[in-house]
Amino acid sequence: MQHLFDQQLKVIHGDITRLEVDVIVNAANHSLMGGGGVDGAIHRAAGPKLKQACRELRETDWPDGLPDGEVALTEGFELPARYVIHTVGPVYAKTKDKSHLLASCYRNAMTLAAHKGCESIAFPAISTGVYGYPFEEAAEVVLSVMRDELPRLEMTVTLCFFSESDGRAFLEVARRKGELD
Ligand code: AR6
């Protein structure tokens, strides 16, 4: 584990569904009905009540689906995390304003988590899997959101990369940007 931004940001690798934090973020899709990647893992680990909660969210709040960059909160059900915040990252090849939308995913999730009284939040590397966002480009977006947002929040943020090499690649970007010694 590596700490950045005065210990407020942790960089780890592993399975986000195992983390004992107040809230984990899901890289979902517009339907909120589950999918592959981290979305599939979160739905499997949370159990069937998560899908039911997502269905209800669709009916009440998002009848046309969750737009890119927006966030929606459910309980965590069988997860160690109390809540899940679902967000939809941009599909790299199809989206014009992608860095703005990717930043919105992170920023909106942290704002909602703070509003719910959460003190710890964990993110996967949103959009960098099936949605094709180049990893280093996404890392730059994440770092600039963290630099802007962390000072105003009393919250610990964990970036949970699935592989050790992704974790190392993120730290390399941070080092290049002068965020790491
Ligand atoms: N814990 C942490 N990270 C994980 C885990 C896990 N258990 N499993 C995968 N990752 P992706 P996207 C990493 O494709 O690009 C889904 O089908 C993975 O290695 O899950 O935003 C949704 O339903 C990668 O670095 O999300 C959408 O349709 C990162 O999570 C679509 O994929 C994100 O990869 C969203 O695509």
CSV table of C-alpha atoms and ligand atoms in Angstrom, one decimal:
chain,number,residue,atom,x,y,z
A,1,MET,CA,0.0,0.0,0.0
A,2,GLN,CA,1.1,3.5,-0.8
A,3,HIS,CA,-0.2,6.7,0.6
A,4,LEU,CA,-0.5,10.0,-1.2
A,5,PHE,CA,-1.9,13.5,-0.4
A,6,ASP,CA,-0.9,13.5,3.3
A,7,GLN,CA,-2.3,9.9,3.8
A,8,GLN,CA,-5.7,10.8,2.6
A,9,LEU,CA,-5.4,8.7,-0.6
A,10,LYS,CA,-4.4,5.0,-0.4
A,11,VAL,CA,-3.3,3.0,-3.5
A,12,ILE,CA,-3.8,-0.7,-3.2
A,13,HIS,CA,-4.4,-3.7,-5.5
A,14,GLY,CA,-6.9,-6.5,-4.9
A,15,ASP,CA,-10.6,-7.2,-5.0
A,16,ILE,CA,-12.8,-4.2,-4.2
A,17,THR,CA,-15.6,-6.4,-3.0
A,18,ARG,CA,-13.5,-7.4,0.0
A,19,LEU,CA,-12.8,-4.0,1.3
A,20,GLU,CA,-14.1,-2.9,4.7
A,21,VAL,CA,-14.9,0.7,3.9
A,22,ASP,CA,-18.1,2.8,4.2
A,23,VAL,CA,-18.8,2.7,0.5
A,24,ILE,CA,-17.4,1.1,-2.6
A,25,VAL,CA,-18.0,2.6,-6.1
A,26,ASN,CA,-19.2,0.4,-8.9
A,27,ALA,CA,-18.2,1.0,-12.6
A,28,ALA,CA,-21.7,0.2,-13.8
A,29,ASN,CA,-23.6,0.8,-17.1
A,30,HIS,CA,-26.7,2.8,-17.9
A,31,SER,CA,-29.1,-0.1,-17.1
A,32,LEU,CA,-27.8,-0.6,-13.5
A,33,MET,CA,-28.7,-4.2,-14.0
A,34,GLY,CA,-25.2,-5.6,-13.7
A,35,GLY,CA,-22.6,-6.7,-16.2
A,36,GLY,CA,-19.1,-8.1,-16.4
A,37,GLY,CA,-15.9,-6.8,-14.8
A,38,VAL,CA,-16.1,-5.1,-11.4
A,39,ASP,CA,-19.8,-4.6,-11.8
A,40,GLY,CA,-20.3,-8.4,-12.1
A,41,ALA,CA,-18.0,-9.0,-9.1
A,42,ILE,CA,-19.9,-6.5,-7.0
A,43,HIS,CA,-23.3,-7.9,-7.8
A,44,ARG,CA,-22.1,-11.5,-7.1
A,45,ALA,CA,-20.6,-10.5,-3.8
A,46,ALA,CA,-23.6,-8.3,-2.7
A,47,GLY,CA,-26.2,-10.9,-3.5
A,48,PRO,CA,-29.5,-10.7,-5.3
A,49,LYS,CA,-30.9,-7.9,-3.2
A,50,LEU,CA,-28.5,-5.5,-4.9
A,51,LYS,CA,-30.2,-6.1,-8.3
A,52,GLN,CA,-33.6,-5.6,-6.7
A,53,ALA,CA,-32.4,-2.3,-5.2
A,54,CYS,CA,-31.0,-1.2,-8.6
A,55,ARG,CA,-34.3,-2.1,-10.3
A,56,GLU,CA,-36.1,0.1,-7.8
A,57,LEU,CA,-33.7,2.9,-8.4
A,58,ARG,CA,-34.4,2.7,-12.1
A,59,GLU,CA,-38.1,2.8,-11.5
A,60,THR,CA,-38.1,5.7,-9.1
A,61,ASP,CA,-35.1,7.9,-10.1
A,62,TRP,CA,-33.7,6.9,-13.4
A,63,PRO,CA,-36.4,5.5,-15.8
A,64,ASP,CA,-34.1,6.3,-18.8
A,65,GLY,CA,-31.0,4.8,-17.2
A,66,LEU,CA,-28.2,6.4,-15.3
A,67,PRO,CA,-26.3,8.9,-17.5
A,68,ASP,CA,-22.5,9.0,-17.8
A,69,GLY,CA,-20.9,10.7,-14.9
A,70,GLU,CA,-23.9,10.4,-12.6
A,71,VAL,CA,-24.1,8.5,-9.4
A,72,ALA,CA,-26.8,6.4,-7.5
A,73,LEU,CA,-26.6,4.9,-4.1
A,74,THR,CA,-27.7,1.5,-2.8
A,75,GLU,CA,-27.0,-0.5,0.3
A,76,GLY,CA,-24.1,-2.9,0.2
A,77,PHE,CA,-26.2,-5.9,1.3
A,78,GLU,CA,-23.8,-8.9,1.7
A,79,LEU,CA,-20.7,-6.8,1.1
A,80,PRO,CA,-18.5,-5.6,4.0
A,81,ALA,CA,-19.1,-2.1,2.6
A,82,ARG,CA,-22.2,-0.4,3.9
A,83,TYR,CA,-23.1,1.3,0.6
A,84,VAL,CA,-22.4,1.0,-3.1
A,85,ILE,CA,-22.4,4.1,-5.3
A,86,HIS,CA,-23.0,3.1,-8.9
A,87,THR,CA,-21.6,5.3,-11.6
A,88,VAL,CA,-21.3,5.1,-15.3
A,89,GLY,CA,-17.9,6.0,-16.8
A,90,PRO,CA,-17.6,7.2,-20.4
A,91,VAL,CA,-17.0,4.8,-23.3
A,92,TYR,CA,-13.6,6.1,-24.5
A,93,ALA,CA,-14.1,5.6,-28.2
A,94,LYS,CA,-17.6,7.1,-28.3
A,95,THR,CA,-17.5,10.0,-25.9
A,96,LYS,CA,-16.6,13.6,-26.7
A,97,ASP,CA,-16.2,15.1,-23.3
A,98,LYS,CA,-14.6,12.0,-21.7
A,99,SER,CA,-12.2,13.5,-19.2
A,100,HIS,CA,-14.9,15.8,-17.8
A,101,LEU,CA,-17.3,12.9,-17.5
A,102,LEU,CA,-14.7,10.6,-15.9
A,103,ALA,CA,-13.9,13.3,-13.4
A,104,SER,CA,-17.6,13.7,-12.7
A,105,CYS,CA,-17.8,10.0,-11.7
A,106,TYR,CA,-15.2,10.5,-9.0
A,107,ARG,CA,-16.3,13.9,-7.9
A,108,ASN,CA,-20.0,13.1,-7.7
A,109,ALA,CA,-19.3,9.8,-5.8
A,110,MET,CA,-17.2,11.6,-3.2
A,111,THR,CA,-19.7,14.3,-2.8
A,112,LEU,CA,-22.6,11.8,-2.3
A,113,ALA,CA,-20.5,9.7,0.1
A,114,ALA,CA,-19.8,12.8,2.2
A,115,HIS,CA,-23.4,13.7,2.2
A,116,LYS,CA,-24.2,10.2,3.5
A,117,GLY,CA,-21.7,10.7,6.3
A,118,CYS,CA,-19.1,8.2,4.9
A,119,GLU,CA,-15.5,8.6,6.0
A,120,SER,CA,-14.0,6.0,3.7
A,121,ILE,CA,-14.6,5.3,0.0
A,122,ALA,CA,-13.0,2.9,-2.5
A,123,PHE,CA,-12.9,3.2,-6.2
A,124,PRO,CA,-12.0,0.8,-9.0
A,125,ALA,CA,-10.3,2.1,-12.1
A,126,ILE,CA,-13.5,3.3,-13.7
A,127,SER,CA,-13.8,3.0,-17.6
A,128,THR,CA,-10.3,1.5,-18.0
A,129,GLY,CA,-11.7,-2.0,-18.7
A,130,VAL,CA,-14.4,-2.7,-21.2
A,131,TYR,CA,-15.0,1.0,-21.8
A,132,GLY,CA,-11.4,1.3,-23.1
A,133,TYR,CA,-10.1,4.5,-21.4
A,134,PRO,CA,-6.3,4.4,-21.7
A,135,PHE,CA,-5.0,3.7,-18.2
A,136,GLU,CA,-2.5,6.5,-17.9
A,137,GLU,CA,-4.9,9.1,-19.3
A,138,ALA,CA,-7.5,8.0,-16.7
A,139,ALA,CA,-4.9,8.1,-14.0
A,140,GLU,CA,-4.2,11.8,-14.8
A,141,VAL,CA,-7.8,12.6,-14.5
A,142,VAL,CA,-8.1,10.8,-11.2
A,143,LEU,CA,-5.1,12.6,-9.7
A,144,SER,CA,-6.4,16.0,-10.7
A,145,VAL,CA,-9.8,15.3,-9.1
A,146,MET,CA,-8.1,14.1,-5.9
A,147,ARG,CA,-5.9,17.2,-5.8
A,148,ASP,CA,-8.9,19.4,-6.1
A,149,GLU,CA,-11.4,17.5,-3.9
A,150,LEU,CA,-9.5,15.9,-1.0
A,151,PRO,CA,-8.7,19.2,0.8
A,152,ARG,CA,-12.4,19.9,1.2
A,153,LEU,CA,-13.4,16.4,2.4
A,154,GLU,CA,-12.8,14.6,5.6
A,155,MET,CA,-12.6,11.2,3.9
A,156,THR,CA,-10.1,8.5,3.2
A,157,VAL,CA,-10.1,7.5,-0.5
A,158,THR,CA,-8.8,4.1,-1.6
A,159,LEU,CA,-8.0,3.5,-5.2
A,160,CYS,CA,-8.3,-0.3,-5.6
A,161,PHE,CA,-6.5,-1.6,-8.7
A,162,PHE,CA,-7.3,-5.2,-9.7
A,163,SER,CA,-3.7,-6.0,-10.6
A,164,GLU,CA,-0.4,-5.1,-9.0
A,165,SER,CA,0.8,-3.8,-12.3
A,166,ASP,CA,-2.1,-1.4,-12.6
A,167,GLY,CA,-1.3,-0.1,-9.1
A,168,ARG,CA,2.4,0.4,-10.1
A,169,ALA,CA,1.4,2.1,-13.3
A,170,PHE,CA,-0.8,4.5,-11.3
A,171,LEU,CA,2.0,5.3,-8.9
A,172,GLU,CA,4.3,5.9,-11.8
A,173,VAL,CA,1.9,8.5,-13.2
A,174,ALA,CA,1.7,10.1,-9.8
A,175,ARG,CA,5.5,10.2,-9.6
A,176,ARG,CA,5.7,11.9,-13.0
A,177,LYS,CA,3.2,14.5,-11.9
A,178,GLY,CA,5.2,15.2,-8.7
A,179,GLU,CA,2.6,13.8,-6.3
A,180,LEU,CA,4.9,11.1,-5.0
A,181,ASP,CA,8.4,11.4,-3.6
B,1,AR6,N1,-12.0,-5.3,-7.9
B,1,AR6,C1,-11.3,-4.2,-8.4
B,1,AR6,N2,-11.2,-3.9,-9.7
B,1,AR6,C2,-11.7,-4.8,-10.5
B,1,AR6,C3,-12.4,-6.0,-10.1
B,1,AR6,C4,-12.6,-6.2,-8.8
B,1,AR6,N3,-13.2,-7.3,-8.3
B,1,AR6,N4,-12.8,-6.6,-11.3
B,1,AR6,C5,-12.4,-5.9,-12.3
B,1,AR6,N5,-11.7,-4.8,-11.9
B,1,AR6,P1,-14.6,-2.8,-16.0
B,1,AR6,P2,-15.5,-0.2,-17.2
B,1,AR6,C6,-11.1,-3.8,-12.7
B,1,AR6,O1,-14.5,-3.4,-17.4
B,1,AR6,O2,-14.3,-0.2,-18.1
B,1,AR6,C7,-19.2,-3.9,-17.0
B,1,AR6,O3,-19.7,-4.9,-17.8
B,1,AR6,C8,-10.7,-4.0,-14.1
B,1,AR6,O4,-9.4,-4.7,-14.1
B,1,AR6,O5,-15.2,-3.5,-14.9
B,1,AR6,O6,-15.9,1.0,-16.5
B,1,AR6,C9,-20.3,-2.8,-16.7
B,1,AR6,O7,-21.6,-3.4,-16.6
B,1,AR6,C10,-10.5,-2.6,-14.7
B,1,AR6,O8,-9.2,-2.1,-14.3
B,1,AR6,O9,-15.4,-1.4,-16.1
B,1,AR6,C11,-20.2,-1.9,-17.9
B,1,AR6,O10,-21.0,-2.4,-19.0
B,1,AR6,C12,-11.6,-1.8,-13.9
B,1,AR6,O11,-12.0,-2.7,-12.8
B,1,AR6,C13,-18.8,-1.9,-18.3
B,1,AR6,O12,-18.2,-3.2,-17.8
B,1,AR6,C14,-12.8,-1.4,-14.7
B,1,AR6,O13,-13.1,-2.4,-15.7
B,1,AR6,C15,-18.0,-0.8,-17.6
B,1,AR6,O14,-16.7,-0.8,-18.1
